[in-house]
Short mmCIF file of C-alpha atoms and ligand atoms in Angstrom, two decimals:
data_model
loop_
_atom_site.label_atom_id
_atom_site.label_comp_id
_atom_site.label_asym_id
_atom_site.label_seq_id
_atom_site.Cartn_x
_atom_site.Cartn_y
_atom_site.Cartn_z
CA MET A 1 130.99 108.93 187.49
CA ASN A 2 129.60 107.19 184.47
CA ALA A 3 126.23 108.65 183.66
CA ASN A 4 125.45 105.78 181.31
CA PRO A 5 126.54 102.66 183.12
CA PRO A 6 126.54 99.48 181.09
CA ARG A 7 123.30 97.60 181.46
CA THR A 8 122.19 94.17 180.50
CA ALA A 9 119.52 93.50 177.91
CA SER A 10 117.04 92.62 180.65
CA SER A 11 116.99 96.22 181.85
CA TYR A 12 115.97 97.73 178.50
CA PRO A 13 112.57 98.45 177.05
CA GLY A 14 111.49 96.51 174.06
CA VAL A 15 113.79 93.64 174.82
CA ALA A 16 112.99 93.27 178.47
CA VAL A 17 110.29 92.42 180.96
CA THR A 18 111.28 95.06 183.50
CA PRO A 19 109.43 98.35 183.80
CA LEU A 20 110.42 101.30 181.69
CA PRO A 21 112.68 103.97 183.13
CA ARG A 22 110.66 106.93 184.34
CA GLY A 23 109.35 108.94 181.44
CA TRP A 24 110.52 106.46 178.86
CA ARG A 25 108.07 105.59 176.11
CA SER A 26 109.48 102.94 173.89
CA GLY A 27 108.52 101.18 170.75
CA GLY A 28 109.52 103.21 167.77
CA HIS A 29 107.79 106.53 168.31
CA GLY A 30 109.35 108.94 165.92
CA LEU A 31 109.78 106.13 163.45
CA PRO A 32 107.16 105.72 160.80
CA ALA A 33 105.72 102.60 162.39
CA VAL A 34 103.42 104.71 164.49
CA THR A 35 102.24 106.91 161.69
CA ALA A 36 99.58 106.15 159.18
CA PRO A 37 100.97 105.12 155.84
CA ARG A 38 100.80 107.73 153.17
CA THR A 39 98.83 106.96 150.16
CA PRO A 40 101.32 107.46 147.36
CA ASP A 41 100.46 110.69 145.63
CA PRO A 42 101.34 110.63 141.93
CA ALA A 43 101.99 114.34 142.15
CA ASP A 44 104.50 113.85 144.91
CA PRO A 45 107.90 114.73 143.50
CA LEU A 46 109.48 112.11 145.67
CA LEU A 47 107.55 109.45 143.84
CA ALA A 48 108.93 110.44 140.50
CA HIS A 49 112.50 111.38 141.11
CA GLY A 50 113.84 113.16 138.09
CA GLY A 51 110.52 113.18 136.40
CA GLY A 52 110.23 109.40 136.10
CA ARG A 53 107.14 107.39 136.60
CA ALA A 54 105.76 106.72 140.02
CA SER A 55 105.20 103.02 140.41
CA GLY A 56 104.75 100.48 143.14
CA VAL A 57 101.04 100.98 142.88
CA HIS A 58 99.39 98.85 140.27
CA PRO A 59 96.49 99.63 138.01
CA GLY A 60 93.22 98.77 139.64
CA GLU A 61 94.77 98.37 143.03
CA GLU A 62 94.15 100.44 146.10
CA PRO A 63 97.50 102.07 146.76
CA ALA A 64 99.38 101.64 150.02
CA THR A 65 96.69 99.68 151.85
CA ALA A 66 98.12 99.02 155.24
CA VAL A 67 98.27 95.46 156.51
CA ARG A 68 100.00 94.18 159.56
CA ALA A 69 103.56 92.89 159.09
CA GLU A 70 103.79 89.13 159.55
CA ASP A 71 107.39 88.48 160.28
CA GLY A 72 107.03 85.71 162.78
CA LEU A 73 108.66 87.69 165.57
CA ALA A 74 107.53 87.35 169.11
CA THR A 75 108.75 90.88 169.62
CA GLY A 76 107.87 94.46 169.15
CA GLY A 77 106.46 94.72 172.59
CA HIS A 78 107.34 97.28 175.18
CA ALA A 79 109.01 97.11 178.50
CA GLY A 80 106.71 95.55 181.00
CA GLU A 81 104.50 94.30 178.21
CA GLY A 82 104.12 91.13 176.31
CA PRO A 83 105.27 90.44 172.78
CA ALA A 84 104.29 92.30 169.66
CA GLY A 85 100.67 93.20 169.56
CA ASP A 86 100.50 94.42 173.12
CA GLY A 87 100.63 97.99 174.24
CA GLU A 88 100.08 101.11 172.28
CA ARG A 89 100.86 99.50 168.95
CA GLY A 90 98.43 96.70 169.58
CA GLU A 91 96.63 94.22 167.41
CA GLY A 92 94.78 95.90 164.64
CA VAL A 93 97.10 98.85 164.53
CA PRO A 94 98.44 98.79 161.02
CA SER A 95 102.14 98.93 160.32
CA PRO A 96 102.97 101.26 157.50
CA LEU A 97 106.02 99.16 156.69
CA VAL A 98 103.97 96.67 154.82
CA THR A 99 101.81 98.75 152.56
CA ALA A 100 100.80 98.02 149.02
CA PRO A 101 101.17 94.26 148.61
CA PRO A 102 103.45 93.24 145.85
CA PRO A 103 101.70 91.99 142.76
CA GLU A 104 100.55 88.38 142.51
CA PRO A 105 102.78 86.04 140.54
CA GLU A 106 101.89 85.88 136.90
CA PRO A 107 99.70 82.94 135.86
CA GLY A 108 101.83 80.01 134.85
CA GLU A 109 104.74 81.32 136.79
CA PRO A 110 107.21 78.49 137.45
CA GLY A 111 107.76 77.51 141.04
CA PRO A 112 111.02 77.96 142.84
CA ALA A 113 113.91 76.20 141.18
CA THR A 114 115.69 73.48 143.08
CA ALA A 115 119.05 74.25 144.56
CA ASP A 116 122.10 73.30 142.54
CA PRO A 117 124.89 72.64 145.01
CA ALA A 118 127.28 72.10 142.14
CA ALA A 119 126.94 75.67 140.98
CA THR A 120 130.22 77.49 141.34
CA PRO A 121 129.86 81.08 142.46
CA GLN A 122 131.79 83.50 140.31
CA PRO A 123 131.55 87.26 140.52
CA GLU A 124 130.83 88.62 137.09
CA THR A 125 131.17 92.11 135.84
CA ALA A 126 129.69 93.59 132.74
CA ALA A 127 131.06 96.68 131.15
CA PRO A 128 129.01 99.75 132.08
CA GLY A 129 126.08 99.95 129.76
CA ASP A 130 127.00 96.64 128.12
CA PRO A 131 123.90 95.86 126.13
CA ALA A 132 124.69 92.16 126.17
CA GLU A 133 124.22 92.22 129.92
CA ALA A 134 120.70 93.52 129.91
CA THR A 135 118.11 93.58 127.23
CA ASP A 136 115.80 96.52 127.12
CA SER A 137 112.67 95.80 129.17
CA ARG A 138 111.05 98.74 127.44
CA GLU A 139 110.98 96.97 124.07
CA GLY A 140 107.61 97.57 122.56
CA GLU A 141 106.79 100.36 124.93
CA VAL A 142 105.60 103.62 123.52
CA ASP A 143 106.73 106.50 125.55
CA ASP A 144 108.04 106.35 129.10
CA ALA A 145 105.71 109.01 130.41
CA SER A 146 102.66 107.47 128.78
CA VAL A 147 103.14 103.96 130.18
CA PRO A 148 100.55 103.20 132.90
CA THR A 149 102.20 102.96 136.24
CA GLY A 150 103.35 99.50 137.22
CA VAL A 151 102.37 97.70 134.02
CA GLN A 152 105.99 96.86 133.28
CA ALA A 153 106.90 96.77 136.92
CA THR A 154 105.57 93.28 137.71
CA PRO A 155 108.43 91.16 139.04
CA ARG A 156 108.79 87.69 137.65
CA ARG A 157 108.40 86.09 141.06
CA ALA A 158 106.80 88.41 143.54
CA ALA A 159 107.00 87.92 147.28
CA ALA A 160 103.89 88.12 149.41
CA PRO A 161 103.89 90.83 152.01
CA GLY A 162 106.25 89.89 154.76
CA GLU A 163 107.96 87.30 152.65
CA TRP A 164 111.43 87.86 151.39
CA HIS A 165 111.71 85.66 148.35
CA GLY A 166 112.00 86.82 144.77
CA ILE A 167 113.68 90.16 144.30
CA VAL A 168 114.81 91.91 147.47
CA LEU A 169 116.66 95.17 147.46
CA VAL A 170 119.21 96.01 150.12
CA THR A 171 119.80 99.64 150.94
CA GLY A 172 121.34 101.37 153.92
CA THR A 173 120.87 104.45 156.02
CA ASP A 174 124.29 105.48 154.66
CA THR A 175 127.37 104.05 153.05
CA GLU A 176 129.58 101.77 155.21
CA VAL A 177 126.73 100.55 157.37
CA GLY A 178 127.12 96.86 156.60
CA LYS A 179 124.97 96.40 153.50
CA THR A 180 127.45 93.99 151.93
CA ILE A 181 127.93 91.92 155.03
CA SER A 182 124.17 91.83 155.64
CA THR A 183 123.53 90.83 152.02
CA ALA A 184 126.04 88.02 152.45
CA ALA A 185 124.34 86.89 155.65
CA VAL A 186 120.89 86.75 154.05
CA ALA A 187 122.35 84.95 151.06
CA ALA A 188 124.05 82.40 153.31
CA ALA A 189 120.90 81.78 155.35
CA ALA A 190 118.74 81.42 152.24
CA GLN A 191 121.28 79.01 150.68
CA ALA A 192 121.29 76.98 153.86
CA GLU A 193 117.49 76.66 153.43
CA GLY A 194 118.05 75.29 149.95
CA LEU A 195 117.15 78.42 148.01
CA ARG A 196 119.02 79.33 144.83
CA VAL A 197 120.43 82.78 145.48
CA ALA A 198 121.79 85.51 143.25
CA VAL A 199 123.38 88.73 144.45
CA ILE A 200 123.57 91.73 142.13
CA LYS A 201 125.50 94.93 142.64
CA PRO A 202 124.30 97.34 139.99
CA GLY A 203 126.96 100.00 140.50
CA GLN A 204 130.28 99.28 142.19
CA THR A 205 132.27 102.44 142.74
CA GLY A 206 135.71 103.00 144.20
CA THR A 207 137.50 100.21 142.39
CA VAL A 208 140.57 102.42 142.20
CA THR A 209 141.02 102.00 145.94
CA GLY A 210 141.92 98.34 145.43
CA ALA A 211 139.62 97.24 148.22
CA PRO A 212 137.66 94.02 147.55
CA THR A 213 134.50 94.75 145.64
CA ASP A 214 131.18 93.99 147.26
CA ALA A 215 130.79 91.06 144.83
CA GLU A 216 134.09 89.64 146.02
CA VAL A 217 133.13 90.05 149.64
CA VAL A 218 129.78 88.35 149.16
CA THR A 219 131.38 85.56 147.15
CA ARG A 220 133.97 84.91 149.84
CA LEU A 221 131.55 85.06 152.77
CA ALA A 222 128.43 83.41 151.35
CA GLY A 223 129.26 81.89 147.97
CA PRO A 224 125.84 82.37 146.41
CA ASP A 225 124.97 80.60 143.14
CA THR A 226 125.40 83.80 141.19
CA VAL A 227 127.12 87.11 141.96
CA LYS A 228 127.08 89.89 139.38
CA THR A 229 128.28 93.47 139.20
CA LEU A 230 126.57 95.37 136.38
CA ALA A 231 128.94 98.35 136.22
CA GLU A 232 132.22 99.31 137.90
CA TYR A 233 133.55 102.84 138.26
CA PRO A 234 136.98 103.84 139.63
CA GLU A 235 136.19 106.71 141.93
CA PRO A 236 134.57 106.17 145.37
CA LEU A 237 131.51 108.26 144.59
CA ALA A 238 127.85 107.76 143.99
CA PRO A 239 127.46 105.66 140.79
CA LEU A 240 126.20 108.48 138.62
CA ALA A 241 128.90 110.90 139.73
CA ALA A 242 131.50 108.16 139.33
CA ALA A 243 130.29 107.46 135.79
CA LYS A 244 130.46 111.14 134.90
CA VAL A 245 133.97 111.74 136.15
CA ALA A 246 135.22 108.59 134.42
CA GLU A 247 133.28 109.48 131.27
CA LEU A 248 131.74 105.99 131.35
CA PRO A 249 128.15 105.15 130.49
CA PRO A 250 125.87 105.64 133.51
CA LEU A 251 123.60 102.86 134.64
CA GLU A 252 120.31 102.88 132.76
CA LEU A 253 117.28 102.02 134.93
CA TYR A 254 115.56 99.55 132.62
CA GLU A 255 118.77 97.73 131.78
CA VAL A 256 119.25 97.19 135.47
CA VAL A 257 115.63 96.09 135.84
CA ASP A 258 116.06 93.57 133.03
CA ALA A 259 119.33 92.24 134.44
CA ILE A 260 117.68 91.68 137.82
CA ARG A 261 114.58 90.06 136.35
CA ALA A 262 116.75 87.76 134.32
CA GLU A 263 118.32 86.44 137.51
CA ALA A 264 114.90 86.24 139.17
CA ASP A 265 113.93 83.76 136.45
CA LYS A 266 116.76 81.50 137.52
CA HIS A 267 116.88 81.94 141.29
CA ASP A 268 114.57 81.85 144.28
CA LEU A 269 116.03 84.93 145.83
CA VAL A 270 117.80 87.84 144.13
CA LEU A 271 119.42 90.28 146.54
CA VAL A 272 120.30 93.62 144.97
CA GLU A 273 122.70 95.87 146.88
CA GLY A 274 122.54 99.59 146.32
CA ALA A 275 125.33 102.09 146.73
CA GLY A 276 125.25 104.21 149.87
CA GLY A 277 121.67 105.09 150.88
CA LEU A 278 118.24 105.04 149.30
CA LEU A 279 118.31 108.29 147.33
CA VAL A 280 121.82 108.18 146.00
CA PRO A 281 121.84 109.00 142.28
CA MET A 282 122.42 105.67 140.57
CA GLY A 283 122.21 106.52 136.88
CA LEU A 284 120.09 107.98 134.16
CA ARG A 285 116.77 107.03 132.64
CA PRO A 286 116.55 106.85 128.86
CA GLY A 287 115.21 110.37 128.87
CA GLY A 288 118.18 111.62 130.79
CA ASP A 289 116.62 111.97 134.22
CA VAL A 290 118.31 110.73 137.32
CA TRP A 291 117.11 107.53 139.00
CA THR A 292 117.75 106.35 142.52
CA PHE A 293 117.63 103.03 144.35
CA ALA A 294 114.14 103.96 145.49
CA ASP A 295 113.13 104.20 141.84
CA LEU A 296 114.53 100.74 141.26
CA ALA A 297 112.41 99.38 144.15
CA THR A 298 109.22 100.82 142.73
CA ALA A 299 110.08 99.80 139.18
CA LEU A 300 110.53 96.19 140.35
CA GLY A 301 107.74 96.21 142.93
CA ALA A 302 110.35 94.81 145.33
CA SER A 303 110.61 94.89 149.10
CA VAL A 304 113.57 96.61 150.67
CA LEU A 305 115.87 95.71 153.51
CA VAL A 306 117.34 98.78 155.22
CA VAL A 307 120.68 98.18 156.85
CA ALA A 308 121.19 100.57 159.75
CA ARG A 309 123.86 101.38 162.28
CA ALA A 310 123.28 100.50 165.92
CA GLY A 311 124.75 103.64 167.46
CA LEU A 312 123.84 107.24 168.03
CA GLY A 313 122.20 108.90 165.02
CA THR A 314 120.62 105.77 163.65
CA LEU A 315 117.05 106.58 164.77
CA ASN A 316 116.82 109.65 162.57
CA HIS A 317 118.60 108.05 159.59
CA THR A 318 116.47 104.95 159.84
CA ALA A 319 113.22 106.89 160.23
CA LEU A 320 114.05 109.02 157.19
CA THR A 321 114.75 105.98 155.09
CA LEU A 322 111.67 104.09 156.24
CA GLU A 323 109.48 107.13 155.68
CA ALA A 324 110.83 107.57 152.15
CA LEU A 325 110.01 103.93 151.43
CA SER A 326 106.63 104.04 153.16
CA ARG A 327 105.43 107.00 151.15
CA ARG A 328 106.34 105.11 147.98
CA GLY A 329 104.35 102.07 149.16
CA VAL A 330 107.47 99.92 149.41
CA PRO A 331 107.49 97.29 152.18
CA ALA A 332 110.63 97.57 154.26
CA LYS A 333 112.36 96.03 157.25
CA VAL A 334 115.58 96.81 159.06
CA ILE A 335 118.84 94.92 159.78
CA LEU A 336 121.44 96.21 162.18
CA GLY A 337 124.69 95.91 160.24
CA ALA A 338 127.06 95.69 163.18
CA TRP A 339 125.91 95.11 166.77
CA PRO A 340 128.87 95.96 169.05
CA ALA A 341 130.56 93.37 171.17
CA GLU A 342 130.18 95.64 174.16
CA PRO A 343 126.90 97.47 173.71
CA GLU A 344 126.30 100.66 175.65
CA LEU A 345 123.17 102.47 176.77
CA VAL A 346 122.63 104.03 173.35
CA HIS A 347 122.71 100.68 171.60
CA TRP A 348 120.09 99.16 173.90
CA ALA A 349 117.95 102.26 173.65
CA ASN A 350 118.13 102.18 169.85
CA LEU A 351 117.44 98.49 169.80
CA SER A 352 114.25 98.95 171.77
CA GLU A 353 113.10 101.57 169.28
CA LEU A 354 114.00 99.54 166.24
CA VAL A 355 112.82 96.11 167.33
CA PRO A 356 109.39 96.48 165.67
CA HIS A 357 111.19 96.92 162.34
CA LEU A 358 114.02 94.51 162.81
CA VAL A 359 114.52 91.28 160.88
CA GLY A 360 118.18 90.83 161.69
CA ALA A 361 121.21 92.05 163.54
CA LEU A 362 124.80 91.11 162.72
CA PRO A 363 127.63 91.15 165.21
CA ALA A 364 130.40 93.61 164.60
CA GLY A 365 133.28 91.66 163.13
CA ALA A 366 131.04 89.29 161.19
CA GLY A 367 132.75 90.38 157.97
CA SER A 368 136.08 89.18 159.31
CA MET A 369 134.85 85.70 160.15
CA ASP A 370 136.02 82.58 158.49
CA PRO A 371 133.48 81.95 155.70
CA GLY A 372 132.50 78.59 157.16
CA VAL A 373 131.79 80.17 160.51
CA PHE A 374 129.97 83.05 158.84
CA ARG A 375 127.70 80.71 156.91
CA ARG A 376 126.89 78.60 159.93
CA SER A 377 126.26 81.66 162.07
CA ALA A 378 124.19 83.71 159.65
CA PRO A 379 120.83 82.07 160.34
CA GLY A 380 121.22 83.00 164.00
CA TRP A 381 121.42 86.66 163.12
CA LEU A 382 118.28 86.71 161.03
CA THR A 383 114.60 86.10 161.69
CA PRO A 384 112.66 83.43 159.85
CA ALA A 385 111.45 86.14 157.50
CA LEU A 386 115.03 86.21 156.21
CA HIS A 387 115.52 82.46 156.34
CA GLY A 388 117.08 82.58 159.77
CA VAL A 389 116.16 81.18 163.18
CA LEU A 390 116.21 84.31 165.33
CA ASP A 391 112.68 84.38 166.71
CA ASN A 392 112.97 86.25 170.01
CA TRP A 393 114.81 89.52 170.39
CA ARG A 394 114.82 89.35 174.14
CA VAL A 395 116.71 86.02 174.04
CA TRP A 396 118.98 87.40 171.33
CA ALA A 397 119.72 90.51 173.40
CA GLU A 398 120.55 88.47 176.48
CA GLU A 399 123.02 86.51 174.43
CA ALA A 400 124.39 89.47 172.46
CA GLY A 401 124.69 91.70 175.52
N1 LIG B 501 129.18 93.15 160.75
C1 LIG B 501 130.37 93.55 160.30
N2 LIG B 501 131.50 92.86 160.55
C2 LIG B 501 132.67 93.23 160.09
N3 LIG B 501 132.87 94.33 159.37
C3 LIG B 501 131.85 95.05 159.13
C4 LIG B 501 130.52 94.72 159.52
N4 LIG B 501 129.67 95.65 159.08
C5 LIG B 501 130.46 96.50 158.40
N5 LIG B 501 131.74 96.13 158.41
C6 LIG B 501 132.86 96.85 157.81
O1 LIG B 501 132.44 98.16 157.64
C7 LIG B 501 132.74 98.59 156.33
C8 LIG B 501 131.48 98.83 155.58
O2 LIG B 501 130.76 97.68 155.43
P1 LIG B 501 130.09 97.33 154.05
O3 LIG B 501 131.13 97.20 153.00
O4 LIG B 501 129.17 96.21 154.26
O5 LIG B 501 129.31 98.73 153.81
P2 LIG B 501 128.22 99.04 152.81
O6 LIG B 501 127.06 99.51 153.58
O7 LIG B 501 128.01 97.87 151.94
O8 LIG B 501 128.84 100.26 152.00
P3 LIG B 501 128.78 100.61 150.44
O9 LIG B 501 127.82 101.73 150.36
O10 LIG B 501 130.18 101.03 150.16
O11 LIG B 501 128.39 99.42 149.67
C9 LIG B 501 133.57 97.50 155.68
O12 LIG B 501 134.91 97.86 155.84
C10 LIG B 501 133.22 96.28 156.47
O13 LIG B 501 134.35 95.43 156.55
C1 LIG B 502 132.23 104.50 147.57
C2 LIG B 502 131.24 104.10 148.66
N1 LIG B 502 131.84 103.02 149.42
C3 LIG B 502 129.89 103.68 148.07
N2 LIG B 502 130.05 102.56 147.21
C4 LIG B 502 129.20 104.85 147.38
C5 LIG B 502 128.58 105.75 148.36
C6 LIG B 502 127.88 106.92 147.73
C7 LIG B 502 127.30 107.86 148.74
C8 LIG B 502 126.82 109.13 148.12
C9 LIG B 502 126.24 110.09 149.12
O1 LIG B 502 125.22 109.77 149.79
O2 LIG B 502 126.79 111.17 149.32
MG1 LIG B 503 128.54 97.43 150.10
#
């Protein structure tokens, strides 16, 4: 006898109106949404991986002040309860996922550029460490350690809390979770809204395998205005390890920051895809210390999308990633990279836990779609926060289940 019989969405907490199973408490407990946000502690070694600066908190600002996420979702509720705001995580209960607001746009900042439909997307690749690809954002700086936190970290076009314009980083709970497909979906939805979109892959590893690069996949599926890879390494390893074994220059944090900011000057949305998960060693700082994708997020003051699996094990991986971002004061939301065609008990259970964090869910197989179908479908997989039209998880679950 099957202990976990298939169920419909309407029988699951968080996406349903039916009562919870006995003893079931839903709504993301165990995930950081129910914990108070940590105030970033400059002495916290996690805030300064490899001895680098801890940023994301700006001079004169109160760090990690919690505000409620505004993502336009009529969700986040619990079984037998109404939409978000009801129940134990009710109105006035702060979400730690939107913490220190990103900095205000600089005075005189130009508005969003108009879309250029004539632009031809072309993946570009710079040689690792190619100085022509990224000017040094640290020009004129004195010493890395003496620079006040965040002074150089102001993005050209910052997004307000809960908004996903400007520079947005895409990480995952692991490698092979659907970061590239999700990046393509967000790019497609944003382009459909008329935004000029760039996608940047700082470190592409595993080129020796002959598989399409992430830039090629994004170009095929979404065709953003600009797609760039900053460095390619042959072996399928973390970028820093791949650079070492190939004896190629590792990615340098501030060259990557500059390359991303340069695209932010020319686009409304710059999606930056990491490699593997949040704390994968990406490259070296000028002083020789390791930097991670989390360091890139704090250096840019950017929000982060976390692409997660839908199946067993995702709650822990997602909670760990969100906690690491929360303690750095980085706003974050979650996308399910591949929702199965035939979801089982575990998928519905995980969905109910993750709904308060979710801003998107892609169907498994989306990456194999015809690009035209992919582009037309993408807005339906994403909430309005990500330029999509998905505004009710219960309705989505009924259709997806
Ligand atoms: N929604 C999806 N539809 C189709 N294929 C998918 C989907 N999500 C993931 N995949 C497949 O799973 C694999 C991993 O996906 P993807 O390349 O997006 O991973 P990733 O998280 O970007 O990994 P990496 O760390 O290597 O960049 C790929 O082979 C991809 O084709
Ligand atoms: C090659 C692979 N597909 C990714 N691009 C790199 C993943 C690095 C993961 C490192 C790790 O967490 O152990
Ligand atoms: Mg990828």
